[in-house]
Short mmCIF file of C-alpha atoms in Angstrom, two decimals:
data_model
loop_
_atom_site.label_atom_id
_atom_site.label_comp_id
_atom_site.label_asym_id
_atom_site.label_seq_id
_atom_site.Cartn_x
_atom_site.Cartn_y
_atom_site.Cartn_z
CA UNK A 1324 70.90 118.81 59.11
CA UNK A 1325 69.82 122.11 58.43
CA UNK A 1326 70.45 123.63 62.51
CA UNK A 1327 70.89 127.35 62.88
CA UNK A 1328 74.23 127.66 62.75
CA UNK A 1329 76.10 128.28 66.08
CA UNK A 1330 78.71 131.00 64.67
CA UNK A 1331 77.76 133.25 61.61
CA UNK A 1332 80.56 135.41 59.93
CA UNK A 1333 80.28 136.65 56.60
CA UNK A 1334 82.27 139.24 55.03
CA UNK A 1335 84.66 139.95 58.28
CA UNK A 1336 87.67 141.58 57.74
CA UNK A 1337 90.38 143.08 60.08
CA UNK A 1338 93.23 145.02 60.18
CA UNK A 1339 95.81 145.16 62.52
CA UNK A 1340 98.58 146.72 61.58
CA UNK A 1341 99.97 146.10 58.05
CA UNK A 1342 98.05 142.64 58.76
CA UNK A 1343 94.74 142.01 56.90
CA UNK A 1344 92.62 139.10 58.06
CA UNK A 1345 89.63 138.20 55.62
CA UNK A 1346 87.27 138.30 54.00
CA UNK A 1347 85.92 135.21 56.36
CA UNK A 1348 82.80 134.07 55.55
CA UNK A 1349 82.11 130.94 57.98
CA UNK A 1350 78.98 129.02 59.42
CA UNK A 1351 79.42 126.39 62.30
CA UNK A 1352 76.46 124.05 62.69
CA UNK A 1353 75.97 123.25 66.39
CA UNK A 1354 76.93 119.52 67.47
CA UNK A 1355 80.70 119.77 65.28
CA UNK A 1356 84.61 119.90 66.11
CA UNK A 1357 86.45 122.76 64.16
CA UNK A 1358 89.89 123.18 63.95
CA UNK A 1359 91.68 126.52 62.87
CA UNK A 1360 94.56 125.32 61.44
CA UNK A 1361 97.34 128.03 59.96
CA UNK A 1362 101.01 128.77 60.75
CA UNK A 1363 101.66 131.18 63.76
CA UNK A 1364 100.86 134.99 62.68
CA UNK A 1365 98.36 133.59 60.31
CA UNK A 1366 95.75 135.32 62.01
CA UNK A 1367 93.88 132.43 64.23
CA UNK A 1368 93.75 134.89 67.32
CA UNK A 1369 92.75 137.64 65.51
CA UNK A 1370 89.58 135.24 64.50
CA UNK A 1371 88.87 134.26 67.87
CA UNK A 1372 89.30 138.12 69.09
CA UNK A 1373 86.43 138.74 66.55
CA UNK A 1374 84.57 135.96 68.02
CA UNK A 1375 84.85 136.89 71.67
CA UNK A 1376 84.13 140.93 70.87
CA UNK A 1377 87.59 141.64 71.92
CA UNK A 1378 88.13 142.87 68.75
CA UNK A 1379 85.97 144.53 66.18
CA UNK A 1380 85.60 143.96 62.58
CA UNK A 1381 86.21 146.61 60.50
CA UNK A 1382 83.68 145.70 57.81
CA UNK A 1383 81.15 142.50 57.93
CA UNK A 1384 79.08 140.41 60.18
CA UNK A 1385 79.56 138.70 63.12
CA UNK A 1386 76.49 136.56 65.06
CA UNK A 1387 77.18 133.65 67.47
CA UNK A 1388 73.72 132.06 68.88
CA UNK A 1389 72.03 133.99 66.19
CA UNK A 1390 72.93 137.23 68.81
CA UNK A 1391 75.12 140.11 67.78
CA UNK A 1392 77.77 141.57 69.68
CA UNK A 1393 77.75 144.52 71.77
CA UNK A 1394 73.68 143.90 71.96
CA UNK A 1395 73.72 140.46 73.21
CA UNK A 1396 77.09 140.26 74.74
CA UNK A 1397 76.06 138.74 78.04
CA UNK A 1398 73.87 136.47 77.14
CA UNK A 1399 75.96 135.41 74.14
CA UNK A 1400 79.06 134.98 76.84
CA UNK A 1401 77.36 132.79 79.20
CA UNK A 1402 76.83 129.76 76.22
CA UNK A 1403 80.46 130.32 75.46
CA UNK A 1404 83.50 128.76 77.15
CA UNK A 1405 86.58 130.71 75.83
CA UNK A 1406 90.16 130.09 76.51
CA UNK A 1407 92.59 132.61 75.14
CA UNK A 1408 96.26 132.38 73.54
CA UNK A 1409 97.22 134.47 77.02
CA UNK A 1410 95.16 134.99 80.05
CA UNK A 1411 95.57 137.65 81.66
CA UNK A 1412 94.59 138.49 85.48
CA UNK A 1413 94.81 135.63 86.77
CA UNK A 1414 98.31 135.14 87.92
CA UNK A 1415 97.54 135.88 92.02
CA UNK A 1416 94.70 133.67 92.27
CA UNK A 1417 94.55 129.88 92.51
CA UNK A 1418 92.93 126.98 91.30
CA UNK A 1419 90.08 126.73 94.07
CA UNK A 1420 89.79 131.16 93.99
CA UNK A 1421 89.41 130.68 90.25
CA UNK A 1422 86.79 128.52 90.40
CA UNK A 1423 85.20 130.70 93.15
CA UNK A 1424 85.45 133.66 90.98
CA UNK A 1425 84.57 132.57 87.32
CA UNK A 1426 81.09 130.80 89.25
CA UNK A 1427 79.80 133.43 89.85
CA UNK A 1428 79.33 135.04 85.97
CA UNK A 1429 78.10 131.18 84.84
CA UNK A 1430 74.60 130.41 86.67
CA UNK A 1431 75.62 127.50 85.18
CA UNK A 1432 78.81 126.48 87.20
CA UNK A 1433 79.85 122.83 87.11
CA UNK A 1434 81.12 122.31 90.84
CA UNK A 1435 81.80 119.01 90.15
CA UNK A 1436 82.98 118.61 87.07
CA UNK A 1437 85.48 121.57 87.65
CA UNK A 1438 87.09 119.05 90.96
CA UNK A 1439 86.91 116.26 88.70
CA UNK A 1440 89.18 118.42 86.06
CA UNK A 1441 91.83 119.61 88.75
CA UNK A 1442 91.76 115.97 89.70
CA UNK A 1443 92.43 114.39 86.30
CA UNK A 1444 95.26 117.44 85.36
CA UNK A 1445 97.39 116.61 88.86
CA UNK A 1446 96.76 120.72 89.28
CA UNK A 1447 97.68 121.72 92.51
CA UNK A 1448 94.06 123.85 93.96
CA UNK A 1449 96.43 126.23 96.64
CA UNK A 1450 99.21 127.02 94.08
CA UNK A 1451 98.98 130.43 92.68
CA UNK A 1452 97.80 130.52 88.50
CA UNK A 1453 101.15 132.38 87.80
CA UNK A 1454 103.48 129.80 89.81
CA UNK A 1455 102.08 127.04 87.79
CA UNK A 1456 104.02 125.08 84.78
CA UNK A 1457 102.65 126.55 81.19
CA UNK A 1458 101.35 123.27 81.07
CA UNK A 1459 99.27 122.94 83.96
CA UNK A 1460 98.17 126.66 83.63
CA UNK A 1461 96.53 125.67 80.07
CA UNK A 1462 95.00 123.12 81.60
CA UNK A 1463 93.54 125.06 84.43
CA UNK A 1464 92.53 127.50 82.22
CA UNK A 1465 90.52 124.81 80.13
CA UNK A 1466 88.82 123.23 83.17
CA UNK A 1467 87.39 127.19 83.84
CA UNK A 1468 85.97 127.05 80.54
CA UNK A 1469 84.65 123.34 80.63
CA UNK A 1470 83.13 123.97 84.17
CA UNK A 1471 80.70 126.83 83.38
CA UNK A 1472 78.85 124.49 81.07
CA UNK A 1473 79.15 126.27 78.02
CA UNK A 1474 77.12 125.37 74.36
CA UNK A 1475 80.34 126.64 72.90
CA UNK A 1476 83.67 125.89 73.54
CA UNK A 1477 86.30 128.63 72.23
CA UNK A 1478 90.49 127.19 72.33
CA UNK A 1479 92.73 129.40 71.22
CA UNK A 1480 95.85 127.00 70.89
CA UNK A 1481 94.39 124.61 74.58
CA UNK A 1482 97.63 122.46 73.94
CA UNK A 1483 100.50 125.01 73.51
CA UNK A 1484 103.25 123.74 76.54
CA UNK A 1485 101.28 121.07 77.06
CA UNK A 1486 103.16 117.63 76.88
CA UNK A 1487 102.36 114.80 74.98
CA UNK A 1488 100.79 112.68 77.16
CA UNK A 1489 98.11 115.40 78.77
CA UNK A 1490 97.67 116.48 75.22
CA UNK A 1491 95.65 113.12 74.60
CA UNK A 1492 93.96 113.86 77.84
CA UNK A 1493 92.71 117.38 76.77
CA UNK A 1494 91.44 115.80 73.31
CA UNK A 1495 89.83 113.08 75.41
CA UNK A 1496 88.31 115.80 77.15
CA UNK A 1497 87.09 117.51 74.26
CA UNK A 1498 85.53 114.61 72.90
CA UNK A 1499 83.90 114.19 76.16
CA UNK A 1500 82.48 117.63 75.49
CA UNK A 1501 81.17 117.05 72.44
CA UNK A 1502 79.32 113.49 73.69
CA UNK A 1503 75.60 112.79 71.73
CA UNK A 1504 74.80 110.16 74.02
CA UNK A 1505 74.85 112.40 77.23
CA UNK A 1506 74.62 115.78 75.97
CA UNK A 1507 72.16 115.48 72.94
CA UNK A 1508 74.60 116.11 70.40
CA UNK A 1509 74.89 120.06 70.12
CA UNK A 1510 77.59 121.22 71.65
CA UNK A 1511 80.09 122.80 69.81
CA UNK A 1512 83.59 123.24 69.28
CA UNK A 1513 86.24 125.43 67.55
CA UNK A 1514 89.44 125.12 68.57
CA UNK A 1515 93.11 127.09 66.92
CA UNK A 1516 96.05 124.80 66.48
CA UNK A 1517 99.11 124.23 64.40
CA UNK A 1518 99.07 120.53 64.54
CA UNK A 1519 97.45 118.79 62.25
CA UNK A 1520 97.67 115.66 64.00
CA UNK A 1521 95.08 117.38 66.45
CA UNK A 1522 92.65 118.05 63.74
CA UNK A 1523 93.08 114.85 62.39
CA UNK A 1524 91.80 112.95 65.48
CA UNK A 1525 89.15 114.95 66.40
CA UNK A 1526 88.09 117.46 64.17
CA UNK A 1527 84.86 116.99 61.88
CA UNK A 1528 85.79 120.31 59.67
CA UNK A 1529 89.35 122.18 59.36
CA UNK A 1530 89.09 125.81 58.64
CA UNK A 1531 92.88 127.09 56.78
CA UNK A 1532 94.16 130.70 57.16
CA UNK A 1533 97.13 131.36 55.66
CA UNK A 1534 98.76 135.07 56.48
CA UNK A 1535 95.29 136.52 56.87
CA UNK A 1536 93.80 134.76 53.91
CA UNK A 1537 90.94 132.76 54.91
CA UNK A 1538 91.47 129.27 52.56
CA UNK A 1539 88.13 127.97 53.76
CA UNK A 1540 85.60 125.11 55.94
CA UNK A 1541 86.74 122.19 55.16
CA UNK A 1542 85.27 118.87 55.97
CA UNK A 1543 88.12 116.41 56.89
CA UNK A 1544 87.01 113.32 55.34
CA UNK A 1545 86.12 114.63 52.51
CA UNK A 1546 89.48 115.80 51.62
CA UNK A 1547 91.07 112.67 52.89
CA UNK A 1548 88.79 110.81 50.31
CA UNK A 1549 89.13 112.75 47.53
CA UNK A 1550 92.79 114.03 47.64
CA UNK A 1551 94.63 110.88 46.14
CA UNK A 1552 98.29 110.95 44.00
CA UNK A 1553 97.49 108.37 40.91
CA UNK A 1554 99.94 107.20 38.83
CA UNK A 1555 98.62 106.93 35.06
CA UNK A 1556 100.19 105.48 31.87
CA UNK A 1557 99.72 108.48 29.57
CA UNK A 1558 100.42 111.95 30.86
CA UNK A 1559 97.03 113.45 30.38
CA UNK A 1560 96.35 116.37 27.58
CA UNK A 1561 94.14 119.72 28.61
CA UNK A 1562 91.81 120.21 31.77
CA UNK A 1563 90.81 117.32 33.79
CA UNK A 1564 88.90 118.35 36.38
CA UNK A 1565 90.13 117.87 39.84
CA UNK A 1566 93.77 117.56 39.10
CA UNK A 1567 96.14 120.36 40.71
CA UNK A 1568 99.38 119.07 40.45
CA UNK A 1569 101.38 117.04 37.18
CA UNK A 1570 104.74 115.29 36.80
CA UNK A 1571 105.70 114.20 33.70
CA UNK A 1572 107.29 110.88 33.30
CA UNK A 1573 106.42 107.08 32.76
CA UNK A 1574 104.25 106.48 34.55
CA UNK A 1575 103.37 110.22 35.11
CA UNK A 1576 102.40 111.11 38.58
CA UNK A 1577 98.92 113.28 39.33
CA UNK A 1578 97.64 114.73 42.52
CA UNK A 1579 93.54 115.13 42.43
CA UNK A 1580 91.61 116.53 44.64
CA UNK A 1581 88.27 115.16 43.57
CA UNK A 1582 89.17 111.43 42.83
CA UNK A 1583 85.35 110.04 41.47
CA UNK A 1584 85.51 113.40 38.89
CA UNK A 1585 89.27 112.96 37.76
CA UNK A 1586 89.21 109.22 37.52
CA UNK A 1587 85.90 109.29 35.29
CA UNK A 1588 87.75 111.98 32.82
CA UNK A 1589 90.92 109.75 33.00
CA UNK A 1590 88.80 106.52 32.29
CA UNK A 1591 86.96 108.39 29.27
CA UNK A 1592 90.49 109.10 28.05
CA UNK A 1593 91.24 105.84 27.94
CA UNK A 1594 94.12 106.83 30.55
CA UNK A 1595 94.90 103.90 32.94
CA UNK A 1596 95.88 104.42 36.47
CA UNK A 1597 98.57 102.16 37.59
CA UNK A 1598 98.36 102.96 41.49
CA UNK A 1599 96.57 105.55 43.23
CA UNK A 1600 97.58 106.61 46.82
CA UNK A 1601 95.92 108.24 49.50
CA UNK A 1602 97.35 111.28 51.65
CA UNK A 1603 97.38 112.24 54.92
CA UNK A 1604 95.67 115.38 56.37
CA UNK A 1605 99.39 117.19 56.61
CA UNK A 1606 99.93 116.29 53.03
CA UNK A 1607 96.80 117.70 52.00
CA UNK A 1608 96.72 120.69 54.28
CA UNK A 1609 100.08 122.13 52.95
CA UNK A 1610 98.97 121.53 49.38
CA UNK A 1611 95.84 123.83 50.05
CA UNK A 1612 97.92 126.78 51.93
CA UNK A 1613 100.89 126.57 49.14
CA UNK A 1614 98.00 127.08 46.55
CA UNK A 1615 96.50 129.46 48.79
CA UNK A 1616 99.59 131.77 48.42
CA UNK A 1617 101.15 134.41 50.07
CA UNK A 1618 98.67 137.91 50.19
CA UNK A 1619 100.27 141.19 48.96
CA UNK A 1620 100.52 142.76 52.45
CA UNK A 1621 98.33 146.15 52.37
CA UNK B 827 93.76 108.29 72.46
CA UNK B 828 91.93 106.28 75.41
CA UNK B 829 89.03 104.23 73.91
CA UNK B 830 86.09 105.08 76.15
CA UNK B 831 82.76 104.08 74.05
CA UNK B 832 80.07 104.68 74.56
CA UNK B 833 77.48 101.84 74.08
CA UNK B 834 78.34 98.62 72.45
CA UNK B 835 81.65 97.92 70.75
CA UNK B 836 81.29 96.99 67.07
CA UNK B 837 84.31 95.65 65.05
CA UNK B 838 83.79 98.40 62.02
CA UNK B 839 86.96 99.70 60.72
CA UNK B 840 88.09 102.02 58.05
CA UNK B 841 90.32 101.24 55.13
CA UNK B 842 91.97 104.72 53.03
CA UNK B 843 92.93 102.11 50.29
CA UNK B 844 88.86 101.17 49.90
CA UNK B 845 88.18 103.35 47.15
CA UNK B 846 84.44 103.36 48.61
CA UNK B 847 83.98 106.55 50.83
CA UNK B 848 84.07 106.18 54.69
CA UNK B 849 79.98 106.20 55.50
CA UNK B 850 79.25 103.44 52.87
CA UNK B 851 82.11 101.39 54.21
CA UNK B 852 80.77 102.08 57.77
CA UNK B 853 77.38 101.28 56.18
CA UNK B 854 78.21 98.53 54.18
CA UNK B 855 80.06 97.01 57.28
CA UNK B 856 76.81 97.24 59.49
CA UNK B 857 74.68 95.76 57.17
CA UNK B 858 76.26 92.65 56.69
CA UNK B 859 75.97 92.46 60.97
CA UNK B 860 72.62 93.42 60.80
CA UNK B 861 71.34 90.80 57.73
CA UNK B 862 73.89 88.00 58.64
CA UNK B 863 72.20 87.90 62.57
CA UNK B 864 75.36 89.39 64.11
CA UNK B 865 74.07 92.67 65.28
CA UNK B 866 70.10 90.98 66.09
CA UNK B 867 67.21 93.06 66.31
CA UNK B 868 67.12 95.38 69.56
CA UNK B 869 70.98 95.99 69.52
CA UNK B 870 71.56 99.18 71.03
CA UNK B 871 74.14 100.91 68.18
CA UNK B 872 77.03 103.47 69.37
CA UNK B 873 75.87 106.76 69.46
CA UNK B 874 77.47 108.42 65.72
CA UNK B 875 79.78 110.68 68.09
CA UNK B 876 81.08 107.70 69.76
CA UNK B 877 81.37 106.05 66.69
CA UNK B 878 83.17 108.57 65.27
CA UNK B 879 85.71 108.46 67.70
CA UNK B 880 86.27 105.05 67.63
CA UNK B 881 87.23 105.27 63.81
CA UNK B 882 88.81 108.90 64.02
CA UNK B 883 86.56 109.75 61.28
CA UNK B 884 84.56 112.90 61.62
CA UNK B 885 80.78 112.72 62.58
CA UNK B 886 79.02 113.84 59.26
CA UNK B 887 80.54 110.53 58.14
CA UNK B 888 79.04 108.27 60.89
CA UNK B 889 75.30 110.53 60.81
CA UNK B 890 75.40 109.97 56.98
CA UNK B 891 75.96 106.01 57.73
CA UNK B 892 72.97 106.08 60.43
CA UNK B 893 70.93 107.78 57.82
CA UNK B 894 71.46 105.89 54.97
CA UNK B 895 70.80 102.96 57.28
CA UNK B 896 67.61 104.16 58.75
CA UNK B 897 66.38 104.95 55.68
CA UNK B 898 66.72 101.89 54.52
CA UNK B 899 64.60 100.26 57.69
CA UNK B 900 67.65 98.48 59.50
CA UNK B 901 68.33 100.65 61.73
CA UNK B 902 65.84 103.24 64.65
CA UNK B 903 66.97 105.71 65.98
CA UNK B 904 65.01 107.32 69.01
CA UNK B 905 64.94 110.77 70.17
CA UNK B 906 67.04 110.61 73.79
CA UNK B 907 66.94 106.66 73.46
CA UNK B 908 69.85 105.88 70.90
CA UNK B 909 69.92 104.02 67.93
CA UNK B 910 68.60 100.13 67.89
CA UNK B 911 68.71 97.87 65.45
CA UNK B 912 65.09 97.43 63.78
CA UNK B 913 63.23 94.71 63.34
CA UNK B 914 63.51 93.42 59.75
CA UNK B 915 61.34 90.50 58.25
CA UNK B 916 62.68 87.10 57.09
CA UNK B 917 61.79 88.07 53.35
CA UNK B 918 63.55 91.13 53.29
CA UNK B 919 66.99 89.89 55.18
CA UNK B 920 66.72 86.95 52.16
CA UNK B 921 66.42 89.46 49.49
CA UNK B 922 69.00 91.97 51.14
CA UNK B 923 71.22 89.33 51.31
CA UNK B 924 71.77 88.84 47.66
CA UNK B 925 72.53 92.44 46.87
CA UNK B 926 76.07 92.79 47.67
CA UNK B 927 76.71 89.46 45.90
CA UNK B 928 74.58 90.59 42.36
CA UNK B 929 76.50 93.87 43.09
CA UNK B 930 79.87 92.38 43.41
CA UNK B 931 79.34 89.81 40.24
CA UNK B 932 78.32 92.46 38.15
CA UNK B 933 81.72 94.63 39.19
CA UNK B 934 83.29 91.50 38.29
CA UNK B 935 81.94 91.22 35.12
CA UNK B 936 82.91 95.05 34.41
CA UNK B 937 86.27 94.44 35.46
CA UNK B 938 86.44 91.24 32.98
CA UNK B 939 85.34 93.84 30.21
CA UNK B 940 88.22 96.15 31.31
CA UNK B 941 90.57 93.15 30.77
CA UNK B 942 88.98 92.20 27.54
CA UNK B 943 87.08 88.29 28.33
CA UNK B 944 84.52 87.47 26.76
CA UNK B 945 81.28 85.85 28.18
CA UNK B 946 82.41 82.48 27.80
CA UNK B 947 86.11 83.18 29.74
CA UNK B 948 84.01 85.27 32.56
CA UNK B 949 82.04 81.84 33.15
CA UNK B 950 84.64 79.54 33.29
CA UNK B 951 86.66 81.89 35.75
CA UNK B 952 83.25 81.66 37.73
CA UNK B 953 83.26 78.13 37.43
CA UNK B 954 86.96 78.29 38.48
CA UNK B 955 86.33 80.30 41.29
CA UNK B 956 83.43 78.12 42.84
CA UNK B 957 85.49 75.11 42.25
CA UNK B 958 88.20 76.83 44.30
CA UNK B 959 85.77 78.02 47.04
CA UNK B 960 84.51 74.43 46.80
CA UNK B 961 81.29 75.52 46.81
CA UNK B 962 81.07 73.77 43.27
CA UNK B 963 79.78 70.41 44.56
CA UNK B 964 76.76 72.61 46.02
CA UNK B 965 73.48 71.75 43.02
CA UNK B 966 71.85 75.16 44.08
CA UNK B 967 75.14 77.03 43.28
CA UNK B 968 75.85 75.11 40.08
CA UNK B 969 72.74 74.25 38.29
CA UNK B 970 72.34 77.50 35.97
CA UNK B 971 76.12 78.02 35.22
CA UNK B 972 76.23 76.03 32.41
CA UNK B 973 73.76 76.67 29.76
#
């Protein structure tokens, strides 16, 4: 599919203190789940800050809907459903003067759907934003989003506090978002996390940062087919392509990140593999952001 | 997760031991429904989002499946309408049908060279195999496997 993509960034880099994020260069295709996976402070909210215009680059491009920020802020805002890391503003007002409120930016307000949300969470409507459990406030503060019927749906973290069980619910939710048969298939989501298990059930791509350093789009099954460990008879000699990790021994052990490519140099080798095992998404993710090192801080 | 899908549920899975990749197992999986009669012609298909949540696998993996399928003729898929199974002639299904099994014989036959048999051993183990199956008694099955 060759759509416009949704989100554009290429070259973006930011400072923020003696913390560099970037170069990013990044292009979301409408009608796909992305997950920003990294360790805290490795510079996920500084991406969506970039994305929302609440921060500025300080070198590069940034174009969501093919618009550029501060030019077509509004009407880039209005296809965007954003929840941050930390709302602020919101702690007087409750669930029902919330709704009232954020309506009236979104001609496209989802009355409905918004009820149906507060329904689903068990989120009191008359109890004040700030009196609410971390918890329920996330959720509330995904329902806003979800209820203006955004194109693009923004997360920064949606499932921080939240326990396990409305955690499924949210992904449910997001999933729901994201449904071809009743919403044509375009929609679009990026959301921050720092569990992989959340990527791994509903993310199509996983985009790593690592203490600013942007370790690139990913597509998930891709790396979950072609990151095996295979156990081979003879240790092999020289490059083989694919292979990024060796342990010596009999048999010697081999971690590959393109299988097809490594097993057809091991085969023309004459180099047996004895087993070959698969990995899960963790495994895989913390092999790319150990090999993605650590950046010399500027 | 809670399993809502959307559209008809078919029994694909996924194995991460099957060193094929995820869209020709989901592929491969359909079109044995589709050629045995399983899946018959008119069968509304899951959408490839709702797919793709029923196997946790992402959706480039499920569209490249529908593609592959489509192009192939065994599958429509319809602007707004969802994806049906096509209609396929007799002829073709019969012809289809013997694919997978020249495809798997001649794996077979690789994996005998790997283990050093010559013709003659590969045969018998055929013959071995069909005896086993019992699908040795069958004249159709039997009549060119010993020359």
């Amino acid at each position: 599919m060759n759509q416009a993509p949704v989100i554009s960034l290429e070259g973006v880099m930011k400072s923020r203190g003696d913390f560099v994020l970037g170069p990013v260069d990044l292009a979301v295709e409408p009608g796909h789940v992305v997950a920003v996976v990294g360790p805290n402070g490795s510079g996920k909210s500084t991406l969506f800050g970039m994305l929302m215009n609440l921060l500025r680059p300080d070198s590069g491009e940034v174009a969501l809907f093919g618009g550029r920020y501060p030019d077509d802020e509004v009407a880039i805002k209005r296809r965007i459903g954003y929840v941050p890391e930390r709302p602020t503003g919101r702690d007087d007002m409750n669930a029902v003067a919330l709704g009232k409120f954020v309506s009236r930016w979104y001609p496209r307000w989802d009355r409905r759907l918004y009820r149906d949300l507060l329904g689903r969470s068990g989120i009191d409507p008359g109890k004040r934003f700030g009196a609410l459990s971390k918890g329920m406030r996330r959720r509330l503060s995904f329902a806003l989003a979800l209820a203006t019927s955004p194109e693009l749906l923004l997360l920064d973290e949606p499932t921080a506090g939240v326990d396990p069980i409305a955690r499924c619910e949210m992904l449910d939710e997001i999933l729901n978002f994201v449904r071809d048969d009743a919403h044509g298939g375009d929609r679009t989501v990026v959301f921050a996390t720092h569990v992989v298990e959340e990527a791994r059930l509903i993310a199509d791509y996983v985009v790593l940062l690592a203490d600013g350093k942007f370790l690139g789009l990913h597509e998930k099954d891709d790396l979950l087919e072609n990151w095996k460990t295979l156990w081979v008879d003879v240790e092999p000699e020289g490059a083989v392509p694919g292979i990024v990790e060796v342990e010596s021994g009999s048999p010697a052990r081999i971690v590959t990140n393109s299988r097809r490519e490594t097993s057809e140099a091991l085969l023309a080798r004459n180099i047996s593999i004895v087993r070959s095992r698969s990995f899960d998404l963790e495994g895989i993710l913390s092999h790319l952001l150990r090999r993605g090192g650590k950046r010399q801080r500027a | 997760m809670s399993d809502k899908p959307a559209g008809p549920h078919v029994p694909v899975y996924l194995s991460m031991d099957d060193p094929e990749p995820m869209y020709a197992q989901i592929e491969s999986q359909f079109r044995d429904f589709i050629l045995s009669g399983q899946l018959p012609p008119g069968t509304m298909l899951p959408s490839m989002r709702a797919l793709a949540r029923n196997l946790t696998c992402s959706v480039i993996t499920t569209r490249r499946a529908y593609e592959n399928l489509e192009g192939e003729g065994l599958i429509r898929t319809r602007q707004g309408l969802g994806t049906v199974v096509a209609d396929i002639p007799e002829e073709k299904i019969t012809a289809r049908r013997r694919e997978p099994v020249e495809k798997a014989f001649r794996e077979a036959v690789r994996a005998g060279g790997r283990a050093g048999l010559t013709a003659e051993e590969l045969r018998h183990i055929m013959e071995e195999a069909l005896l086993a199956e019992g699908a040795g008694t069958d004249q159709s099955t039997t009549r060119r496997s010993k020359p």
